[in-house]
Short mmCIF file of C-alpha atoms in Angstrom, two decimals:
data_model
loop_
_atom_site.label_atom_id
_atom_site.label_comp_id
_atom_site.label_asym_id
_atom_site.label_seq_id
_atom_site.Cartn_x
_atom_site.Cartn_y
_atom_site.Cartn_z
CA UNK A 16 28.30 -4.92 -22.26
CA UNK A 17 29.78 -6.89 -19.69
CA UNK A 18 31.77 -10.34 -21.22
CA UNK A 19 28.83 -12.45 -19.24
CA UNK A 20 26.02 -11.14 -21.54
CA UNK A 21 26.74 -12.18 -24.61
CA UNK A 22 24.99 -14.05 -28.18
CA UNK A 23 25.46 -17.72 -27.24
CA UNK A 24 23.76 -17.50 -23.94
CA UNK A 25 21.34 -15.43 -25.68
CA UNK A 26 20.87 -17.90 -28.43
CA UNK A 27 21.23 -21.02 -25.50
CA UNK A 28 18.52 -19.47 -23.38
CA UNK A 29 16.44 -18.31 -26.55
CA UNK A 30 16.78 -21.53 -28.23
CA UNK A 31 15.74 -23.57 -24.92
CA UNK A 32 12.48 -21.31 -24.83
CA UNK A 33 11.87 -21.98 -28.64
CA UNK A 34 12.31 -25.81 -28.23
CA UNK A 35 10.51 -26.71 -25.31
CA UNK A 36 7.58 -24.07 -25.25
CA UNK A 37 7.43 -22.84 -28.81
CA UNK A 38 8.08 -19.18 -28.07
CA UNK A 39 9.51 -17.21 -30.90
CA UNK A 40 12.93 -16.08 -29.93
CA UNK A 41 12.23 -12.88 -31.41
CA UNK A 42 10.38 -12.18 -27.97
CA UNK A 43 13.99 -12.17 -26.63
CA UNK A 44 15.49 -9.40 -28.61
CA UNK A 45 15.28 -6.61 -26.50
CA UNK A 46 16.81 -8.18 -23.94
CA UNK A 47 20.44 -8.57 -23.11
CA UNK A 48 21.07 -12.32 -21.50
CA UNK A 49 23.52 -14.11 -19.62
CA UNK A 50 24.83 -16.06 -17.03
CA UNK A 51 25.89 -15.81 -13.00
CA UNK A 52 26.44 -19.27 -12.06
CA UNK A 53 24.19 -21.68 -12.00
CA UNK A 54 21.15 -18.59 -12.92
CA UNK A 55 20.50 -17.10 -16.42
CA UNK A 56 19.39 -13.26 -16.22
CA UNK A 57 17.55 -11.21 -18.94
CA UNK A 58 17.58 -7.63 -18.47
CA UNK A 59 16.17 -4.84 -21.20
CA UNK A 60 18.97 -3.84 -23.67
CA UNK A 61 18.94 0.22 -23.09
CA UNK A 62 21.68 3.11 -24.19
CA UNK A 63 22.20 3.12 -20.04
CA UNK A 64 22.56 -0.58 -19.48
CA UNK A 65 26.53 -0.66 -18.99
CA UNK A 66 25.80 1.86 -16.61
CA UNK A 67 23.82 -0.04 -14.47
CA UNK A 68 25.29 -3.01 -14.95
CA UNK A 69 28.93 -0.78 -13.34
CA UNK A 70 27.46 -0.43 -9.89
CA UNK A 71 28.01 -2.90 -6.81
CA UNK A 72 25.09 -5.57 -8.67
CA UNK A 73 23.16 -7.38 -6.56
CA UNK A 74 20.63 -9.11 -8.65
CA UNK A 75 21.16 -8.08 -12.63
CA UNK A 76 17.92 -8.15 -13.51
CA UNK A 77 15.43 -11.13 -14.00
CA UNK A 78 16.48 -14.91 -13.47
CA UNK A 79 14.90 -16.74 -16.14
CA UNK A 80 16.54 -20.15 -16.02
CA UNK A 81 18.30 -22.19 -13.98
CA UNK A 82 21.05 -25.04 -14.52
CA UNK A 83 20.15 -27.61 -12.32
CA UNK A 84 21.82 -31.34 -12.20
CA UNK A 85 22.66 -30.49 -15.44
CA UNK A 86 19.52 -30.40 -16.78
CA UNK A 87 17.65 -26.22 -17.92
CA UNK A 88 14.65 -25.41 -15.40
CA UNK A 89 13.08 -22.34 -16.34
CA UNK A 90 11.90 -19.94 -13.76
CA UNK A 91 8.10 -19.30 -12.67
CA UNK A 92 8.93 -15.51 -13.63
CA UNK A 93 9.56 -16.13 -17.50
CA UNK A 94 6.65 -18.52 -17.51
CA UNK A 95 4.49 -16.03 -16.07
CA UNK A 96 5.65 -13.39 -17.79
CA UNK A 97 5.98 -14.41 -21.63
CA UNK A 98 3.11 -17.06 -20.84
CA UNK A 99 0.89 -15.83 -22.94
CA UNK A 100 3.12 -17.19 -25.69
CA UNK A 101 3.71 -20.72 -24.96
CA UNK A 102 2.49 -22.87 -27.89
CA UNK A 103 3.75 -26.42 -26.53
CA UNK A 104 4.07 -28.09 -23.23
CA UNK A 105 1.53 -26.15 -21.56
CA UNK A 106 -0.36 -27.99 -18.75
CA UNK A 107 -4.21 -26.67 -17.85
CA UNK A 108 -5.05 -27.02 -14.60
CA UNK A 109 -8.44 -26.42 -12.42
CA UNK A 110 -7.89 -23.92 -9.39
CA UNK A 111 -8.39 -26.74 -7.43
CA UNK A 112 -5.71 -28.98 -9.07
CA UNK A 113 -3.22 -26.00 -8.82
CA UNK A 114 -4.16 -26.06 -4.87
CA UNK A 115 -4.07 -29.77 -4.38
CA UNK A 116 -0.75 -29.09 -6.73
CA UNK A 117 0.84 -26.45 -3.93
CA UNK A 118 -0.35 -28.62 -0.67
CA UNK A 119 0.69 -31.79 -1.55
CA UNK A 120 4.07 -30.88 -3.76
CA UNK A 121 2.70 -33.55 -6.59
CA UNK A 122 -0.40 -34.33 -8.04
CA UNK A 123 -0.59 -37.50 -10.61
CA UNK A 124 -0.17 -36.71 -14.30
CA UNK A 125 -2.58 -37.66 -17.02
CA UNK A 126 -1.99 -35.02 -19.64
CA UNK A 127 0.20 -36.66 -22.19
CA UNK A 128 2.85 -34.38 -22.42
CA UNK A 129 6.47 -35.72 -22.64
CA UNK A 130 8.37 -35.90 -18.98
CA UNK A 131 10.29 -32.64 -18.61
CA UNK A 132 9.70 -29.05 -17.28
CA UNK A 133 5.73 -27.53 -18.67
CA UNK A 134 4.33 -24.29 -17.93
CA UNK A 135 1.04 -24.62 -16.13
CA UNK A 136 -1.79 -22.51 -16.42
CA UNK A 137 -5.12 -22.30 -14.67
CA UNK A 138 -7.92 -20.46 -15.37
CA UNK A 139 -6.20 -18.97 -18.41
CA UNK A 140 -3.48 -17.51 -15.95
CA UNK A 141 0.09 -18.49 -16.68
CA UNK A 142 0.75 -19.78 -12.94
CA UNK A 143 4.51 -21.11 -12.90
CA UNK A 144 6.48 -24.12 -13.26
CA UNK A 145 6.04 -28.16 -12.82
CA UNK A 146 8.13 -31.11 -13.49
CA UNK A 147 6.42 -34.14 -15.53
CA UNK A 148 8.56 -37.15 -14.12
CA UNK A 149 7.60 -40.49 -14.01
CA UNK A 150 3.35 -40.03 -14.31
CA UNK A 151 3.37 -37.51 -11.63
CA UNK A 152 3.64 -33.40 -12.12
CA UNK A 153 5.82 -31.81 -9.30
CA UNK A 154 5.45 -28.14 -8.62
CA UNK A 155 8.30 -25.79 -9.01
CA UNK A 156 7.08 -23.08 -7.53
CA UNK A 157 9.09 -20.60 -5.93
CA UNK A 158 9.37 -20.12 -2.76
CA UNK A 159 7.37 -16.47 -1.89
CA UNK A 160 4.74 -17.75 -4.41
CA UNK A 161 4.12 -21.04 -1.68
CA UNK A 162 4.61 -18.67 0.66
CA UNK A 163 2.09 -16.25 0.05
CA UNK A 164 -0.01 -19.21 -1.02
CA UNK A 165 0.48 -20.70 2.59
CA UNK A 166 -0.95 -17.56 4.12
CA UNK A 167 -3.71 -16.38 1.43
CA UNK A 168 -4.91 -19.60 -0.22
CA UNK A 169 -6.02 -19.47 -3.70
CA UNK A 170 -9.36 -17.94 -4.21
CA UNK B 30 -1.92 12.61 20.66
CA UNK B 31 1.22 12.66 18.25
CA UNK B 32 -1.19 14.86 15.67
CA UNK B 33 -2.00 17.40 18.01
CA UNK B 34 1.52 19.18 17.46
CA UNK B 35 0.48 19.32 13.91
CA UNK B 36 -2.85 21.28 14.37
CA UNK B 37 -1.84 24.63 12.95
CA UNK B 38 -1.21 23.55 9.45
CA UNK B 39 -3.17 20.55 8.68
CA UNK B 40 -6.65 21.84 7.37
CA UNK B 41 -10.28 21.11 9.05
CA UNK B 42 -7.91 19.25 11.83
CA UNK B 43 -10.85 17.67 13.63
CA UNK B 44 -12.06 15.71 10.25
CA UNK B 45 -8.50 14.82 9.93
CA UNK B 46 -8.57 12.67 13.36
CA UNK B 47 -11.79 11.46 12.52
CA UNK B 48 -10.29 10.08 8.96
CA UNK B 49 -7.88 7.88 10.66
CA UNK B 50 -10.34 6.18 12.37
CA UNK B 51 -11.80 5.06 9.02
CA UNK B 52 -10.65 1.71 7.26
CA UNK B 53 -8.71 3.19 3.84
CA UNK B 54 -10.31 2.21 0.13
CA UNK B 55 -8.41 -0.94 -0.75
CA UNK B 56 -6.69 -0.02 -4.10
CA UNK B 57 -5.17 -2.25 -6.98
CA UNK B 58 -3.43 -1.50 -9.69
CA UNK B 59 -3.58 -3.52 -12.83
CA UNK B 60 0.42 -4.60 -14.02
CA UNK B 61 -0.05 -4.08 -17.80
CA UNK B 62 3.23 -5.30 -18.08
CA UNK B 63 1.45 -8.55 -18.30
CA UNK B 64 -2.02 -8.13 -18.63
CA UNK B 65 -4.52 -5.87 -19.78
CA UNK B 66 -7.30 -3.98 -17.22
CA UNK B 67 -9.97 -5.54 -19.16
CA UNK B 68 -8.72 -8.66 -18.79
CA UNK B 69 -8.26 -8.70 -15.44
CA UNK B 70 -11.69 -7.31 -14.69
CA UNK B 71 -12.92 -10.48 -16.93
CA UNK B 72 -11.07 -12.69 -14.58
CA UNK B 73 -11.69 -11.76 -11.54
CA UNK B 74 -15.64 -11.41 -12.57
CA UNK B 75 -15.88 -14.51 -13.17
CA UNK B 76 -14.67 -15.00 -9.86
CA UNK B 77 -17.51 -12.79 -8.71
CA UNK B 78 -14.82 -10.07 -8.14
CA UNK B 79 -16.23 -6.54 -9.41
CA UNK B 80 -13.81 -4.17 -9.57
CA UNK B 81 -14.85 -0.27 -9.44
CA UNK B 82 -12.35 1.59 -11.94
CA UNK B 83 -11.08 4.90 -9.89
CA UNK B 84 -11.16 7.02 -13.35
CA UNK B 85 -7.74 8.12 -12.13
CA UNK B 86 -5.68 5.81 -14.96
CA UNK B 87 -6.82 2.94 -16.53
CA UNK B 88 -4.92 0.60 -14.55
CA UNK B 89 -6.49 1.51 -10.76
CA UNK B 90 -9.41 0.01 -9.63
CA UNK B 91 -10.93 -0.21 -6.42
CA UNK B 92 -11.28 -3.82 -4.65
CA UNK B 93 -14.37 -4.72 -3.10
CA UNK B 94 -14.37 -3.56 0.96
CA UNK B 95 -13.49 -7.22 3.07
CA UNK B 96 -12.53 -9.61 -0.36
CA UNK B 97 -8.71 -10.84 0.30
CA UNK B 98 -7.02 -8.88 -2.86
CA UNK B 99 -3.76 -10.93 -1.98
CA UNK B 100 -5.45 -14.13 -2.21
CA UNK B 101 -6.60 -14.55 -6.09
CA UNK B 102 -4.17 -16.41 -8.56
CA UNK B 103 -4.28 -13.72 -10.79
CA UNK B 104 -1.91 -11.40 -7.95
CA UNK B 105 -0.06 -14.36 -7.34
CA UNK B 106 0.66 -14.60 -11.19
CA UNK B 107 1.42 -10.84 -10.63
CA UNK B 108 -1.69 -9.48 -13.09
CA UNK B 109 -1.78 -6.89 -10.36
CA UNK B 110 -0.64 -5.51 -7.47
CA UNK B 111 -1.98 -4.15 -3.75
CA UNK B 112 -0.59 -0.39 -3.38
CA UNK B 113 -1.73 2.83 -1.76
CA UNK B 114 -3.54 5.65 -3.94
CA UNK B 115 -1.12 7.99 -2.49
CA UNK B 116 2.48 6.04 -3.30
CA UNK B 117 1.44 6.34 -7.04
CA UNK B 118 1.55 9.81 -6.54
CA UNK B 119 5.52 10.39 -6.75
CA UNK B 120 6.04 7.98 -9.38
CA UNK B 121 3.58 10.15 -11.63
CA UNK B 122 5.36 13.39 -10.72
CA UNK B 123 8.52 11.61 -11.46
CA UNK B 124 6.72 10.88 -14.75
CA UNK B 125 9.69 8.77 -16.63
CA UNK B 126 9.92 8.40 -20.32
CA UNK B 127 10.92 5.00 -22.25
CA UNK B 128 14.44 4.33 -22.55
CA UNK B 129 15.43 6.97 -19.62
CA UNK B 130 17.57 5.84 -16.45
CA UNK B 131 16.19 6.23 -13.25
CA UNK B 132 17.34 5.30 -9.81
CA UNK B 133 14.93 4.42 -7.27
CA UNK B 134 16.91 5.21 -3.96
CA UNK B 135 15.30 3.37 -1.19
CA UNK B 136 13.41 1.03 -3.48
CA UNK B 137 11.67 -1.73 -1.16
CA UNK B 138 9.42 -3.16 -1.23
CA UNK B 139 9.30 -2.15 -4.63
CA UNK B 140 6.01 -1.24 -5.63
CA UNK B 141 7.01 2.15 -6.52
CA UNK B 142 9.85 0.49 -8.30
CA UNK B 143 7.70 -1.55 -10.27
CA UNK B 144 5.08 0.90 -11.15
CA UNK B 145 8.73 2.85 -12.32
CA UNK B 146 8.71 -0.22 -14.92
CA UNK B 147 5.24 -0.19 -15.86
CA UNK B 148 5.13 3.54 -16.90
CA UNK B 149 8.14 2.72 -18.66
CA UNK B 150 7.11 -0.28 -20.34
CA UNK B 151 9.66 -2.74 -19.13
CA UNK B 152 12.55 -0.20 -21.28
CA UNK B 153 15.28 2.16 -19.89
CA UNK B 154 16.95 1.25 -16.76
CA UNK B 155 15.92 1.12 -13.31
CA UNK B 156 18.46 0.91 -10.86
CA UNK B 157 16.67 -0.14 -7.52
CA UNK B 158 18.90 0.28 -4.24
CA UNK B 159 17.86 -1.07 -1.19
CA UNK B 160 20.20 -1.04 1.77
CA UNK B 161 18.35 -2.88 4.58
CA UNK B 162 19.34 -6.70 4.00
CA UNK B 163 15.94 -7.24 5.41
CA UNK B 164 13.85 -5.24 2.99
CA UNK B 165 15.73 -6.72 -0.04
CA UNK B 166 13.59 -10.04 0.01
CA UNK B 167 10.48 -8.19 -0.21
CA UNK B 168 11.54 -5.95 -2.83
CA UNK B 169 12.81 -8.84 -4.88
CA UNK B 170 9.61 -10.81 -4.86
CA UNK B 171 8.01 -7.57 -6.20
CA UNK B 172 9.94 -6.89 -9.10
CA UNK B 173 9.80 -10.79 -9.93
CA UNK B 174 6.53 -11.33 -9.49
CA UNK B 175 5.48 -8.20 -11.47
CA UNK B 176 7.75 -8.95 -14.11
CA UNK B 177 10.04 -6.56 -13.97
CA UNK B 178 12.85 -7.26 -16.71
CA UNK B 179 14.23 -3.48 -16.92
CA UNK B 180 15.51 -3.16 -13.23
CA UNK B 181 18.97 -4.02 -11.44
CA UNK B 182 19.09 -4.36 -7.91
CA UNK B 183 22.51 -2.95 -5.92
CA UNK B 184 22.42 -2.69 -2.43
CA UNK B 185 24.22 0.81 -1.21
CA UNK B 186 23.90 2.80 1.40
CA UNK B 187 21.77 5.22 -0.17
CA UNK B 188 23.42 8.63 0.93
CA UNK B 189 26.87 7.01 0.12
CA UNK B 190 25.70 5.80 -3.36
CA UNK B 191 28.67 6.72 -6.17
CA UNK B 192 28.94 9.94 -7.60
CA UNK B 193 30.21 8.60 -10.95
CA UNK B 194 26.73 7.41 -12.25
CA UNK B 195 24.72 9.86 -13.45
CA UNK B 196 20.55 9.06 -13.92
CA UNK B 197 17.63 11.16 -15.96
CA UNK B 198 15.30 10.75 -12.87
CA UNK B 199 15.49 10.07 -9.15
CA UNK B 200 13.27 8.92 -6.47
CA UNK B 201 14.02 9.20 -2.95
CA UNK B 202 10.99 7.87 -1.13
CA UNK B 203 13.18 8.51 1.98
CA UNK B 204 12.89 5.56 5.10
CA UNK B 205 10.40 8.03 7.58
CA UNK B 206 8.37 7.80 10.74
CA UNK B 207 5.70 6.13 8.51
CA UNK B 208 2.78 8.50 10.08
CA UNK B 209 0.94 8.69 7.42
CA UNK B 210 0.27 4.92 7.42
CA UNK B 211 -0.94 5.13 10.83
CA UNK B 212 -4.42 4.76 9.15
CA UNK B 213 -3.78 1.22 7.20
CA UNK B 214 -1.75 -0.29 9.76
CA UNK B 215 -2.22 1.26 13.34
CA UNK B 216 0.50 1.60 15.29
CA UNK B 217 2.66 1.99 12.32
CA UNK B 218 4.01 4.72 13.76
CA UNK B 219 8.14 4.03 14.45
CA UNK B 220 8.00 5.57 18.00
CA UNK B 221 11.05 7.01 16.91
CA UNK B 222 12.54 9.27 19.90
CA UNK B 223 14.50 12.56 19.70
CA UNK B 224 17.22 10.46 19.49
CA UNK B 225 16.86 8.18 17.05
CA UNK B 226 14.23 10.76 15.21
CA UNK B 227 17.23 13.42 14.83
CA UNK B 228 19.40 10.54 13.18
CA UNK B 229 16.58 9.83 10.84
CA UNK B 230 16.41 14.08 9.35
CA UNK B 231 19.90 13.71 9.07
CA UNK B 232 19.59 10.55 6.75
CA UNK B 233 16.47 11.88 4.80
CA UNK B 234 18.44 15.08 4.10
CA UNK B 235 21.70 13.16 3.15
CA UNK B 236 19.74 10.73 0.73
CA UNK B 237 18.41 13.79 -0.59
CA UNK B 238 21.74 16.00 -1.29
CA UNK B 239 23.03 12.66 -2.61
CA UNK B 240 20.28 11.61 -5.32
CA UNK B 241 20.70 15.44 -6.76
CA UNK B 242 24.33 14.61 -7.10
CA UNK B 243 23.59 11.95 -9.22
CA UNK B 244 20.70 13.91 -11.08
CA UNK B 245 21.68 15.11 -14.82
CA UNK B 246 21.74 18.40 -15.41
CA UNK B 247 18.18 18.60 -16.71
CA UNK B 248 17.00 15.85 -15.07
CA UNK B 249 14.40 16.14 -12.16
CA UNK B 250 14.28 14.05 -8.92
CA UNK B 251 11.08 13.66 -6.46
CA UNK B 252 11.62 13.35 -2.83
CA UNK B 253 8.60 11.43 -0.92
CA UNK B 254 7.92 10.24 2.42
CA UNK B 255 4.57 8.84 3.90
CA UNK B 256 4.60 10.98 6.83
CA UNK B 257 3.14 14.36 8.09
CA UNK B 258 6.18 15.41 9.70
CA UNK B 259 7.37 18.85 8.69
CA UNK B 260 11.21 18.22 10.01
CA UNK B 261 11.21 15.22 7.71
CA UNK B 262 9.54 16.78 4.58
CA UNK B 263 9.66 20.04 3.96
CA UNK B 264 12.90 20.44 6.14
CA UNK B 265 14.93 18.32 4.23
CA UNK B 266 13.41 20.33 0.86
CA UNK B 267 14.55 23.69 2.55
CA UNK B 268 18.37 22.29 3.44
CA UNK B 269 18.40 21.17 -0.27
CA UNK B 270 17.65 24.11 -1.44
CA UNK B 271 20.43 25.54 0.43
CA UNK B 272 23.22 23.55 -0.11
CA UNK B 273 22.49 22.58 -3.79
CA UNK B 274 21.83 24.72 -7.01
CA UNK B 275 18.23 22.90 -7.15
CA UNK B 276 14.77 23.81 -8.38
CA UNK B 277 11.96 22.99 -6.73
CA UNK B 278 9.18 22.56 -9.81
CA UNK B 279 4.95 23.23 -8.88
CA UNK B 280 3.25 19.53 -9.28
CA UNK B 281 0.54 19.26 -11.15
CA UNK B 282 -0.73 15.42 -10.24
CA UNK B 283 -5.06 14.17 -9.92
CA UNK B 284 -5.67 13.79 -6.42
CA UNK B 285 -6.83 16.11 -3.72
CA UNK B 286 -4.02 17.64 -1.86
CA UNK B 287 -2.87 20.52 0.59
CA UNK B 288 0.44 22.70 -0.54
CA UNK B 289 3.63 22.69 1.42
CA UNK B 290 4.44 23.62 4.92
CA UNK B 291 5.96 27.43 4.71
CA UNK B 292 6.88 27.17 9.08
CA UNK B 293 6.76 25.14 11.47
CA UNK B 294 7.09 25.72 14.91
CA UNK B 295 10.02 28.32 15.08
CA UNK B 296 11.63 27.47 11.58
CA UNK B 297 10.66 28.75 8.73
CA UNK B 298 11.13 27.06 5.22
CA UNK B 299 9.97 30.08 2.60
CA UNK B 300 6.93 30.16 0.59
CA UNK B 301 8.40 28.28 -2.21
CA UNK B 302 8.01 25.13 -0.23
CA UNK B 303 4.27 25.74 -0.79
CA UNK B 304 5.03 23.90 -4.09
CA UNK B 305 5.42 20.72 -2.42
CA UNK B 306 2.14 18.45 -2.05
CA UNK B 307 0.64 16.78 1.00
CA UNK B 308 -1.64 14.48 0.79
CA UNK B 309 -4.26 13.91 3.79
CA UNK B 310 -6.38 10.85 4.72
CA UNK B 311 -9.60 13.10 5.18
CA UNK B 312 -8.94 14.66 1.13
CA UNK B 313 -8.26 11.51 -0.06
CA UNK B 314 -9.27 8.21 1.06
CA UNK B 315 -5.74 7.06 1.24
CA UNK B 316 -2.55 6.99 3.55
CA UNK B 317 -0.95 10.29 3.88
CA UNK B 318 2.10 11.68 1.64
CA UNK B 319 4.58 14.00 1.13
CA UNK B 320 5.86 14.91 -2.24
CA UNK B 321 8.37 17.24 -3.23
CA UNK B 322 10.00 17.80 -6.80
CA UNK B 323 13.13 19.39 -8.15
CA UNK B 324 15.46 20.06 -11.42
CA UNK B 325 18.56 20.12 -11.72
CA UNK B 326 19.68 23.25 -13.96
CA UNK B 327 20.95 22.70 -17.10
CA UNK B 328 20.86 20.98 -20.45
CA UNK B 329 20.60 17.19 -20.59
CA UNK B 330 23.00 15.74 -22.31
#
């Protein structure tokens, strides 16, 4: 494998997951994970992965953290996508919160939850990322998924 | 009409023409990499969203006629996606296997890519390539909304793509004058003109020769365009055939379909292009398709 995948950023990435929304980092294992600046990547270990790893990469597979001003903000992708899993720091929303959520950019907080990054769900659907800071959530939604939301709506 | 060159081979013609006229059945597929179809139907009942499965795989459903399928949280959260019947169709004569490589060619916007990753289960490798700077976005959004954590993105110009790496399975959904789309989006149609239309064979029959030279020997590759036009479909099969020790295979896939083009106006391609499959708007309630598929001889490895 390329030097950039390799078992501390793994276990950094893993660990972060494990700490802050209780998902076993056994979930991680088939993936290979590493770092491109300031993104983290996880892409499926496979017998063909150094091989596709060769060509002229664009993106290597699927961001899953970010380093921002120092601090670890995890992407709406991994959130969505091993959601189902989150044991801790998992914020409930109505549809209509998560609306009022992407309009206005923050909605106040009054869930209890430490300040830091939380998954939030509504409806039972894992929906992305917000910021608890100072008794308000901020979304951290990425940009296609305000996007789309901009055009569609939520129904 | 642009059709009306095209009268001698499609079947019942007339009931073709009157098929484009008619709004196609809006389809959704369930992405099981991160949900289940019976928890989606749940969800979106609740919503009063009844979905009608297709009984064509457990995953395709049928939206209700006039509801906004793109506006639910559960696509947003990427539980499922919007696609055509017909674009399944080469990714299930493709038919890859967990833990195989595959290279999608021209891979935006990526829903063929992605369904790639759901019939593989998120394992293997998927190498999408997408050329058009443009188009990348789109496909990008896809694979991360979907999920897709088996998939790396390179950005080639397809018919120059490296010889040195070798895949089990190729698709080349080739860029194409998009005709048989005319029918979900009118006016889809490129307006491509001799000019411009003769630089686009050339480019589907280049991608083609150049995703069999990076086919395994054993491995098979599916060619696919959504468009009627026998120059870009069959044509590109035949100069395959010709230039490259390749097999074109029979298809066996579920929906209703027409064979291969054997002519077309003064060329003729052989009967063993009869293999291919078309798919027609007036079969099917769906955008038209071409599909091809070929082996490459030989043991894999």
């Amino acid at each position: 494998l390329p030097p950039w995948l390799n078992r501390e950023t793994h276990a950094e990435v893993s660990g972060f997951f494990e700490k802050r929304f209780g998902i076993s980092p056994e979930w991680f294992q088939p993936y290979a994970i590493g770092r491109k600046g300031p993104t983290y990547f996880m892409i499926r270990r496979s017998a063909h992965i150094e091989q596709a790893l060769a060509v002229k990469v664009h993106v290597p597979g699927l961001a899953v953290l970010r380093r921002v001003s120092g601090y670890l903000k995890p992407t709406g992708a991994i959130l969505q996508l091993a959601g189902h899993l989150v044991s801790r720091n998992a914020l409930d929303l109505s549809e209509e919160e998560l609306s009022r959520l992407l309009e206005k950019g923050h909605i106040a907080d009054e869930s209890g939850l430490e300040e830091g990054y939380v998954m939030i769900r509504a409806g039972g659907v894992p929906a992305g990322c917000g910021l608890i800071l100072g008794g308000r959530l901020l979304g951290r939604f990425p940009k296609w998924f305000r996007a789309m939301y901009k055009k569609y709506g939520v129904a | 009409l642009t059709f009306e060159r095209y009268r001698n081979f499609i079947p019942d013609f007339d009931h073709f023409l009157k098929a484009l006229e008619l709004e196609p059945k809006p389809v959704i597929r369930v992405n099981t990499l991160k949900c289940s179809p019976g928890s989606l139907v749940d969800h979106l009942e609740r919503k009063a969203v009844i979905l009608r499965p297709l009984g064509i795989r457990p995953y395709l459903f049928e939206y209700p006629a006039g509801g906004a399928a793109g506006s639910t949280l559960e696509f947003l959260s990427g539980w499922y996606h919007i696609q055509s019947l017909s674009s399944h169709v080469p990714v299930w004569v493709l038919a890859p296997e967990k833990n195989e490589s595959v290279l999608d060619l021209c891979a935006s916007p990526g829903s063929k890519t992605s369904l790639l990753a759901q019939e593989m289960r998120n394992s293997g490798s998927i190498l999408a390539n997408e050329k058009k700077t443009l188009r990348l976005r789109a496909l990008l959004n896809t694979l991360i909304r979907l999920g897709v954590a088996n998939t790396v993105v390179s950005t080639y110009t397809g018919e120059d793509f490296p010889k040195r790496f070798v895949f089990d399975r190729v698709l080349v959904d080739a860029p194409c004058s998009g005709e048989g789309n005319v029918r979900i989006r009118p006016g889809a149609l490129l307006g491509y003109t001799n000019g411009a239309g003769k630089q686009l064979l050339e480019i589907q029959k280049r991608l083609l020769v150049r995703g069999f030279d990076v086919l395994k020997p054993g491995g098979r590759l599916v060619y696919s365009t959504c468009t009627y036009n026998p120059e870009e479909n069959e044509a590109a099969v035949a100069h395959l055939l010709t230039v490259r020790d390749a097999v074109l295979e029979n298809i066996e896939q579920p929906l209703p379909h027409s064979p291969g083009v054997t002519e077309y106006g003064n060329v003729r391609y052989g009967n063993e292009l009869a293999k291919c499959v078309r798919i027609y708007p007036h079969q099917v309630q769906t955008g038209g398709f071409f599909i091809a598929s070929v082996v490459k001889p030989g043991n894999a490895c």
